[in-house]
CSV table of C-alpha atoms and ligand atoms in Angstrom, one decimal:
chain,number,residue,atom,x,y,z
A,1,MET,CA,-7.9,-13.9,0.3
A,2,ILE,CA,-10.9,-15.6,2.0
A,3,VAL,CA,-11.1,-18.9,3.7
A,4,ILE,CA,-14.6,-20.4,3.6
A,5,LEU,CA,-15.2,-22.8,6.4
A,6,LYS,CA,-17.0,-26.1,6.4
A,7,ASN,CA,-20.4,-25.8,8.6
A,8,ASN,CA,-19.7,-26.3,12.1
A,9,PRO,CA,-15.9,-25.9,12.2
A,10,ASN,CA,-14.3,-27.5,15.5
A,11,ARG,CA,-13.5,-24.7,17.8
A,12,ASP,CA,-10.3,-25.6,18.5
A,13,GLN,CA,-9.1,-26.0,15.2
A,14,LEU,CA,-10.6,-22.8,13.9
A,15,GLU,CA,-8.8,-20.9,16.8
A,16,SER,CA,-5.5,-22.2,16.0
A,17,LEU,CA,-5.8,-21.5,12.4
A,18,ILE,CA,-6.8,-18.0,13.3
A,19,HIS,CA,-3.8,-17.5,15.7
A,20,TRP,CA,-1.5,-19.0,12.8
A,21,LEU,CA,-2.8,-16.6,10.4
A,22,GLN,CA,-2.4,-13.6,12.7
A,23,GLU,CA,1.4,-14.5,13.5
A,24,LYS,CA,1.9,-14.5,9.8
A,25,GLY,CA,0.9,-10.7,10.3
A,26,VAL,CA,-2.7,-10.8,8.5
A,27,ILE,CA,-5.7,-9.3,9.7
A,28,ILE,CA,-8.8,-11.2,10.0
A,29,HIS,CA,-12.5,-10.5,9.4
A,30,THR,CA,-14.9,-12.9,10.3
A,31,SER,CA,-18.3,-13.3,8.5
A,32,ILE,CA,-20.6,-15.4,10.1
A,33,GLY,CA,-23.5,-16.1,7.8
A,34,GLU,CA,-26.9,-18.3,7.8
A,35,ALA,CA,-25.2,-20.5,5.1
A,36,GLN,CA,-21.3,-20.0,5.4
A,37,THR,CA,-18.8,-18.8,7.5
A,38,ILE,CA,-15.7,-17.1,5.8
A,39,LEU,CA,-12.7,-15.4,7.1
A,40,GLY,CA,-11.5,-12.7,5.2
A,41,LEU,CA,-7.7,-12.3,5.3
A,42,VAL,CA,-6.2,-8.5,4.7
A,43,GLY,CA,-2.6,-8.0,4.5
A,44,ASP,CA,0.3,-9.5,2.9
A,45,THR,CA,-1.2,-13.1,2.0
A,46,SER,CA,1.5,-13.6,-0.9
A,47,LYS,CA,3.5,-16.0,1.4
A,48,LEU,CA,0.7,-18.0,2.8
A,49,ASP,CA,0.3,-21.6,1.2
A,50,ILE,CA,-3.0,-21.8,-0.3
A,51,ASP,CA,-3.0,-25.4,-0.9
A,52,LEU,CA,-1.8,-26.0,2.9
A,53,ILE,CA,-4.6,-24.0,4.5
A,54,ALA,CA,-7.3,-25.7,1.9
A,55,ALA,CA,-6.2,-28.9,2.9
A,56,LEU,CA,-7.2,-28.4,6.7
A,57,ASP,CA,-10.1,-30.6,8.0
A,58,ILE,CA,-12.3,-27.3,8.9
A,59,VAL,CA,-11.9,-25.6,5.6
A,60,GLN,CA,-14.1,-25.9,2.5
A,61,ASP,CA,-12.3,-23.6,0.0
A,62,VAL,CA,-9.6,-20.6,-0.1
A,63,LYS,CA,-9.5,-18.0,-2.9
A,64,ARG,CA,-7.6,-15.1,-3.5
A,65,VAL,CA,-9.6,-11.8,-3.9
A,66,GLN,CA,-8.3,-9.8,-7.0
A,67,GLU,CA,-10.3,-6.8,-6.3
A,68,PRO,CA,-8.0,-4.1,-4.3
A,69,TYR,CA,-11.1,-3.5,-2.0
A,70,LYS,CA,-11.4,-6.3,0.5
A,71,ASN,CA,-13.3,-5.3,3.4
A,72,ALA,CA,-16.3,-3.7,1.2
A,73,ASN,CA,-16.3,-6.9,-1.2
A,74,ARG,CA,-19.2,-9.3,-1.0
A,75,LYS,CA,-16.7,-12.2,-1.1
A,76,PHE,CA,-15.6,-11.3,2.3
A,77,HIS,CA,-19.0,-10.6,3.3
A,78,PRO,CA,-21.6,-12.5,1.4
A,79,GLU,CA,-24.7,-11.4,3.4
A,80,ASP,CA,-26.0,-7.7,2.8
A,81,THR,CA,-24.5,-5.0,5.7
A,82,VAL,CA,-27.6,-3.9,7.5
A,83,ILE,CA,-26.9,-0.3,9.3
A,84,PRO,CA,-28.9,0.5,12.6
A,85,VAL,CA,-29.8,4.1,12.9
A,86,ARG,CA,-31.6,5.3,15.8
A,87,ASP,CA,-34.9,3.7,15.4
A,88,THR,CA,-34.5,2.6,11.9
A,89,GLN,CA,-32.2,0.8,9.8
A,90,ILE,CA,-30.4,1.2,6.2
A,91,GLY,CA,-30.3,-2.2,4.0
A,92,GLY,CA,-31.8,-5.3,5.0
A,93,GLY,CA,-35.0,-4.9,2.8
A,94,THR,CA,-36.2,-1.2,4.0
A,95,LEU,CA,-36.6,1.7,1.9
A,96,THR,CA,-34.8,4.5,3.7
A,97,ILE,CA,-35.9,8.2,2.6
A,98,MET,CA,-33.6,10.6,3.2
A,99,ALA,CA,-35.2,14.0,2.8
A,100,GLY,CA,-34.6,17.7,3.4
A,101,PRO,CA,-33.1,21.0,2.2
A,102,CYS,CA,-29.9,21.3,0.4
A,103,SER,CA,-28.9,23.5,3.1
A,104,VAL,CA,-30.3,24.3,6.6
A,105,GLU,CA,-31.4,28.1,6.3
A,106,SER,CA,-33.1,28.5,9.8
A,107,GLU,CA,-34.4,26.9,12.6
A,108,GLU,CA,-38.1,27.5,11.5
A,109,GLN,CA,-37.1,26.2,7.9
A,110,VAL,CA,-35.5,23.0,8.7
A,111,VAL,CA,-38.1,22.2,11.6
A,112,ALA,CA,-40.9,22.8,9.2
A,113,ILE,CA,-39.6,20.6,6.2
A,114,ALA,CA,-38.7,17.8,8.9
A,115,LYS,CA,-42.1,17.7,9.8
A,116,ALA,CA,-43.5,17.7,6.5
A,117,VAL,CA,-41.3,15.1,5.1
A,118,LYS,CA,-41.7,12.9,8.0
A,119,ALA,CA,-45.8,13.1,7.6
A,120,SER,CA,-44.8,11.9,4.1
A,121,GLY,CA,-43.1,8.9,5.1
A,122,ALA,CA,-39.6,10.2,5.1
A,123,THR,CA,-37.1,8.1,7.4
A,124,MET,CA,-34.4,10.4,7.8
A,125,LEU,CA,-33.5,14.2,7.6
A,126,ARG,CA,-30.9,15.4,5.4
A,127,GLY,CA,-29.5,19.0,5.3
A,128,GLY,CA,-26.3,20.9,4.9
A,129,ALA,CA,-24.7,22.9,7.6
A,130,PHE,CA,-21.4,23.2,5.6
A,131,LYS,CA,-21.8,23.4,2.2
A,132,PRO,CA,-19.0,22.6,-0.4
A,133,ARG,CA,-20.0,25.0,-3.2
A,134,THR,CA,-18.6,25.7,-6.3
A,135,SER,CA,-18.3,29.6,-6.0
A,136,PRO,CA,-16.5,31.2,-2.8
A,137,TYR,CA,-19.1,33.8,-3.2
A,138,ALA,CA,-22.2,31.5,-2.9
A,139,PHE,CA,-23.9,30.7,0.6
A,140,GLN,CA,-21.7,28.5,2.6
A,141,GLY,CA,-24.0,27.2,5.0
A,142,LEU,CA,-24.8,28.0,8.4
A,143,GLY,CA,-22.1,25.8,10.1
A,144,ALA,CA,-22.2,24.7,13.5
A,145,THR,CA,-25.5,26.9,13.9
A,146,GLY,CA,-26.9,24.9,11.1
A,147,LEU,CA,-26.2,21.5,13.1
A,148,GLU,CA,-27.9,22.7,16.1
A,149,TYR,CA,-31.0,23.7,14.2
A,150,LEU,CA,-30.9,20.0,12.7
A,151,LYS,CA,-30.9,18.7,16.2
A,152,VAL,CA,-34.0,20.9,16.9
A,153,ALA,CA,-35.7,19.2,13.9
A,154,ARG,CA,-34.5,16.1,15.2
A,155,GLU,CA,-35.9,16.5,18.6
A,156,GLU,CA,-39.2,17.7,17.3
A,157,THR,CA,-39.6,14.9,14.8
A,158,GLY,CA,-37.6,11.8,15.8
A,159,LEU,CA,-35.7,11.8,12.3
A,160,PRO,CA,-32.3,10.9,12.4
A,161,ILE,CA,-30.2,13.4,10.5
A,162,VAL,CA,-27.6,13.2,7.8
A,163,THR,CA,-25.5,15.9,7.0
A,164,GLU,CA,-22.1,16.7,5.4
A,165,LEU,CA,-18.8,16.8,6.8
A,166,MET,CA,-16.1,18.9,4.8
A,167,ASP,CA,-13.2,18.8,7.2
A,168,VAL,CA,-11.4,16.9,9.6
A,169,THR,CA,-11.3,19.9,12.0
A,170,GLN,CA,-15.1,19.9,12.0
A,171,LEU,CA,-15.3,16.2,13.5
A,172,GLU,CA,-15.8,17.4,16.9
A,173,LEU,CA,-19.1,19.2,16.2
A,174,PHE,CA,-20.6,15.9,14.3
A,175,LYS,CA,-20.5,13.7,17.6
A,176,ASP,CA,-24.3,14.4,17.5
A,177,VAL,CA,-25.1,13.6,14.2
A,178,ASP,CA,-26.7,10.2,13.0
A,179,VAL,CA,-25.1,9.6,9.7
A,180,ILE,CA,-21.9,11.7,8.4
A,181,GLN,CA,-22.2,12.6,4.8
A,182,ILE,CA,-18.9,12.8,2.8
A,183,GLY,CA,-19.6,14.8,-0.6
A,184,ALA,CA,-18.9,14.0,-3.9
A,185,ARG,CA,-16.1,16.5,-3.9
A,186,ASN,CA,-14.4,15.1,-1.0
A,187,MET,CA,-14.9,10.9,-2.2
A,188,GLN,CA,-11.0,10.9,-2.4
A,189,ASN,CA,-10.2,12.9,0.6
A,190,PHE,CA,-8.2,10.2,2.0
A,191,ASP,CA,-7.4,12.0,5.7
A,192,LEU,CA,-11.0,12.9,5.8
A,193,LEU,CA,-11.9,8.9,4.9
A,194,LYS,CA,-9.1,7.6,7.8
A,195,ALA,CA,-10.8,10.3,10.4
A,196,VAL,CA,-14.6,9.0,10.1
A,197,GLY,CA,-12.9,5.6,9.6
A,198,HIS,CA,-11.9,6.1,13.2
A,199,GLN,CA,-15.1,6.9,14.7
A,200,ASP,CA,-17.9,4.4,15.0
A,201,LYS,CA,-21.0,6.6,13.2
A,202,PRO,CA,-22.1,5.5,9.6
A,203,VAL,CA,-20.9,7.1,6.9
A,204,MET,CA,-22.5,7.5,3.8
A,205,ILE,CA,-19.9,8.4,0.8
A,206,LYS,CA,-21.3,10.0,-2.2
A,207,ARG,CA,-19.8,8.9,-5.6
A,208,GLY,CA,-17.5,11.2,-6.8
A,209,MET,CA,-18.5,13.0,-10.1
A,210,SER,CA,-15.8,11.0,-12.3
A,211,ALA,CA,-15.3,8.2,-10.0
A,212,THR,CA,-15.2,4.6,-11.3
A,213,TYR,CA,-17.1,1.8,-9.1
A,214,GLU,CA,-13.5,0.5,-7.8
A,215,GLU,CA,-12.5,4.2,-7.1
A,216,TRP,CA,-15.6,4.7,-5.0
A,217,LEU,CA,-15.4,1.5,-3.4
A,218,MET,CA,-11.7,2.1,-2.3
A,219,SER,CA,-13.0,5.3,-0.6
A,220,ALA,CA,-15.4,2.9,1.4
A,221,GLU,CA,-12.1,0.7,2.1
A,222,TYR,CA,-10.4,3.6,3.5
A,223,VAL,CA,-13.1,4.2,6.0
A,224,MET,CA,-13.3,0.3,6.6
A,225,ALA,CA,-9.7,-0.3,6.7
A,226,SER,CA,-9.8,2.4,9.8
A,227,GLY,CA,-12.3,0.5,11.7
A,228,ASN,CA,-15.7,1.6,10.8
A,229,ASP,CA,-17.9,-0.9,8.9
A,230,ASN,CA,-20.8,1.3,8.8
A,231,VAL,CA,-20.4,2.5,5.4
A,232,ILE,CA,-23.3,3.4,2.8
A,233,LEU,CA,-22.7,4.3,-0.7
A,234,CYS,CA,-24.8,7.1,-2.7
A,235,GLU,CA,-24.9,7.4,-6.3
A,236,ARG,CA,-25.6,11.3,-7.2
A,237,GLY,CA,-24.9,11.2,-10.9
A,238,ILE,CA,-21.8,11.5,-13.0
A,239,ARG,CA,-20.2,13.8,-15.4
A,240,THR,CA,-21.1,12.6,-18.9
A,241,PHE,CA,-21.1,14.8,-22.2
A,242,GLU,CA,-24.6,15.5,-21.6
A,243,SER,CA,-25.5,19.1,-20.1
A,244,TYR,CA,-28.9,18.9,-20.1
A,245,THR,CA,-29.1,17.5,-16.9
A,246,ARG,CA,-26.8,18.5,-13.9
A,247,ASN,CA,-25.3,15.1,-14.0
A,248,THR,CA,-26.2,11.7,-15.3
A,249,LEU,CA,-27.6,9.2,-12.9
A,250,ASP,CA,-26.0,5.9,-13.0
A,251,VAL,CA,-28.9,3.6,-12.5
A,252,ALA,CA,-26.7,0.4,-13.5
A,253,ALA,CA,-24.7,1.4,-10.1
A,254,ILE,CA,-27.5,-0.3,-8.0
A,255,PRO,CA,-27.2,-3.8,-9.6
A,256,VAL,CA,-23.5,-3.5,-10.2
A,257,LEU,CA,-22.6,-2.4,-6.7
A,258,ARG,CA,-25.2,-5.6,-5.3
A,259,ALA,CA,-23.1,-7.6,-6.9
A,260,LEU,CA,-19.6,-6.1,-5.9
A,261,THR,CA,-20.4,-5.1,-2.4
A,262,HIS,CA,-22.3,-5.8,0.5
A,263,LEU,CA,-22.7,-2.3,1.5
A,264,PRO,CA,-26.2,-0.5,1.4
A,265,ILE,CA,-26.7,1.8,-1.4
A,266,VAL,CA,-28.6,5.1,-1.8
A,267,ILE,CA,-29.7,6.9,-4.9
A,268,ASP,CA,-29.7,11.0,-5.0
A,269,PRO,CA,-32.3,11.7,-8.0
A,270,SER,CA,-31.7,15.7,-6.7
A,271,HIS,CA,-27.9,16.1,-7.7
A,272,ALA,CA,-27.8,13.6,-10.5
A,273,THR,CA,-30.7,15.9,-12.6
A,274,GLY,CA,-30.7,19.3,-11.3
A,275,LYS,CA,-34.3,19.5,-12.1
A,276,TYR,CA,-37.5,18.9,-9.7
A,277,TRP,CA,-39.4,17.2,-12.3
A,278,LEU,CA,-36.8,14.6,-13.3
A,279,VAL,CA,-36.6,13.7,-9.5
A,280,GLU,CA,-39.7,11.4,-9.4
A,281,PRO,CA,-39.0,9.1,-12.6
A,282,LEU,CA,-35.5,8.8,-11.6
A,283,ALA,CA,-36.6,7.9,-7.9
A,284,ARG,CA,-39.0,5.3,-9.4
A,285,ALA,CA,-36.6,3.6,-11.8
A,286,ALA,CA,-34.0,3.9,-8.4
A,287,VAL,CA,-36.6,1.9,-6.2
A,288,ALA,CA,-37.5,-0.8,-9.2
A,289,ALA,CA,-33.7,-1.3,-9.6
A,290,GLY,CA,-33.2,-2.4,-6.0
A,291,THR,CA,-31.8,0.8,-4.3
A,292,ASP,CA,-31.8,0.4,-0.3
A,293,GLY,CA,-32.7,4.3,-0.2
A,294,LEU,CA,-33.2,7.6,-1.5
A,295,GLN,CA,-32.0,11.1,-0.8
A,296,ILE,CA,-34.3,13.7,-2.0
A,297,GLU,CA,-34.0,17.6,-1.5
A,298,VAL,CA,-37.1,19.3,-0.2
A,299,HIS,CA,-37.8,22.8,0.3
A,300,ASN,CA,-40.7,24.9,1.7
A,301,ASP,CA,-39.7,27.8,-1.0
A,302,PRO,CA,-37.8,26.2,-3.8
A,303,SER,CA,-37.6,29.6,-5.5
A,304,HIS,CA,-36.1,31.4,-2.9
A,305,ALA,CA,-33.8,28.8,-1.6
A,306,LEU,CA,-30.1,29.5,-0.9
A,307,CYS,CA,-29.0,26.3,-2.6
A,308,ASP,CA,-30.4,24.3,-5.4
A,309,GLY,CA,-34.1,25.5,-5.6
A,310,PRO,CA,-34.3,23.9,-9.1
A,311,GLN,CA,-33.8,20.5,-7.9
A,312,SER,CA,-36.0,20.8,-4.9
A,313,LEU,CA,-39.3,19.6,-4.3
A,314,LYS,CA,-42.2,21.5,-2.6
A,315,PRO,CA,-43.5,19.2,0.5
A,316,GLU,CA,-46.8,18.9,-1.6
A,317,VAL,CA,-44.8,17.4,-4.5
A,318,PHE,CA,-42.5,15.2,-2.2
A,319,ASP,CA,-45.7,14.0,-0.2
A,320,PRO,CA,-47.5,11.8,-3.0
A,321,LEU,CA,-43.9,10.7,-4.1
A,322,ALA,CA,-42.8,9.6,-1.4
A,323,ARG,CA,-46.2,7.6,-0.6
A,324,LYS,CA,-45.9,6.1,-4.3
A,325,LEU,CA,-42.3,5.1,-3.8
A,326,ILE,CA,-43.0,3.3,-0.5
A,327,ARG,CA,-45.9,1.4,-2.3
A,328,LEU,CA,-43.5,0.6,-5.2
A,329,HIS,CA,-40.9,-0.8,-2.9
A,330,VAL,CA,-43.2,-3.1,-1.4
A,331,PHE,CA,-44.7,-4.1,-4.5
A,332,MET,CA,-41.3,-4.8,-6.0
A,333,ARG,CA,-40.3,-6.5,-2.8
A,334,GLY,CA,-43.5,-9.0,-3.2
A,335,LEU,CA,-42.3,-9.6,-6.9
A,336,ASP,CA,-38.9,-10.8,-5.8
A,337,GLN,CA,-40.3,-13.1,-3.1
A,338,GLU,CA,-43.3,-14.5,-4.9
A,339,GLY,CA,-41.6,-14.8,-8.5
A,340,LEU,CA,-44.2,-14.5,-11.6
A,341,ASP,CA,-45.8,-17.5,-12.6
B,1,PEP,C1,-25.6,17.5,-1.1
B,1,PEP,O1,-25.7,16.4,-0.8
B,1,PEP,O2,-25.7,18.5,-0.4
B,1,PEP,C2,-24.3,17.6,-2.0
B,1,PEP,C3,-23.7,18.7,-1.9
B,1,PEP,O3,-24.5,16.5,-2.9
B,1,PEP,P1,-22.9,16.1,-3.2
B,1,PEP,O4,-21.7,15.9,-2.6
B,1,PEP,O5,-23.4,14.7,-4.0
B,1,PEP,O6,-22.7,17.1,-4.6
B,2,MN,MN1,-27.9,20.2,-2.9
């Protein structure tokens, strides 16, 4: 349920409303926007008398929220969520470009790639230390050592790091990363979602291969219900009947999520296609459709990459792409702000 307040509500009346609602056992999330202040109520609101609340002096409107996701719902929080990450931010009109190797392979490799992608305009470094591989015989990642190499790359470049957490038991090792990635295969690992909800680092949840928008948003809701509001959603392609591409990028996820949620949206054209030459057109489409960010795999020697070489861009291919995407984003924002006469 949401309670939309009139402008400049009387403080005493507001406090007694909040107190009364809390006594009824509901949890209240206050969203103070430029235009409106909204109280989002979570819990058993079935016994609350809507008419009684709506009749209060300070209340403009009361609405039930049908969707099962509440905290993640745009109705609860009409303004876009902006997530600060070190010197940068995700959302709020910026274009976050996360780039780096699928897997951290060595200190030299990740530092060299980090320097290259930074010079091209990337704002974050991606790289997997713990890898969810389909085959148990494939490279499983460098683990804790990989995290150390990522930190070295961050020291050298200043780029914040985003890396995947696969298991609750690894959380202690992730104290120093900047954004925790929850992979597609773990989107519905509810214990993992609760665990990252109990800490305060931003969490990027990749869409499960066959997950609906609602299931994906419910995963965000798990993190938020545990106390962490800093959630980012990453579309990385879904399973369809098409087998030419690794997955099918659902570009519609951008406007759909924009409508359903206030959380920032990132697009991963690398895992979505599995082919390096499809990364550019889909990244462009994502920027044109209004994504808040991109996650792109870059490798200095794709043909020898230990993971996902075929979809990785060489730094010299990433460079003009990143520059074009930054310009395209500025251009699109200009169009949105000026309109067309
Ligand atoms: C990754 O980003 O390295 C990864 C494994 O992605 P996904 O979970 O989307 O498959
Ligand atoms: Mn990968």
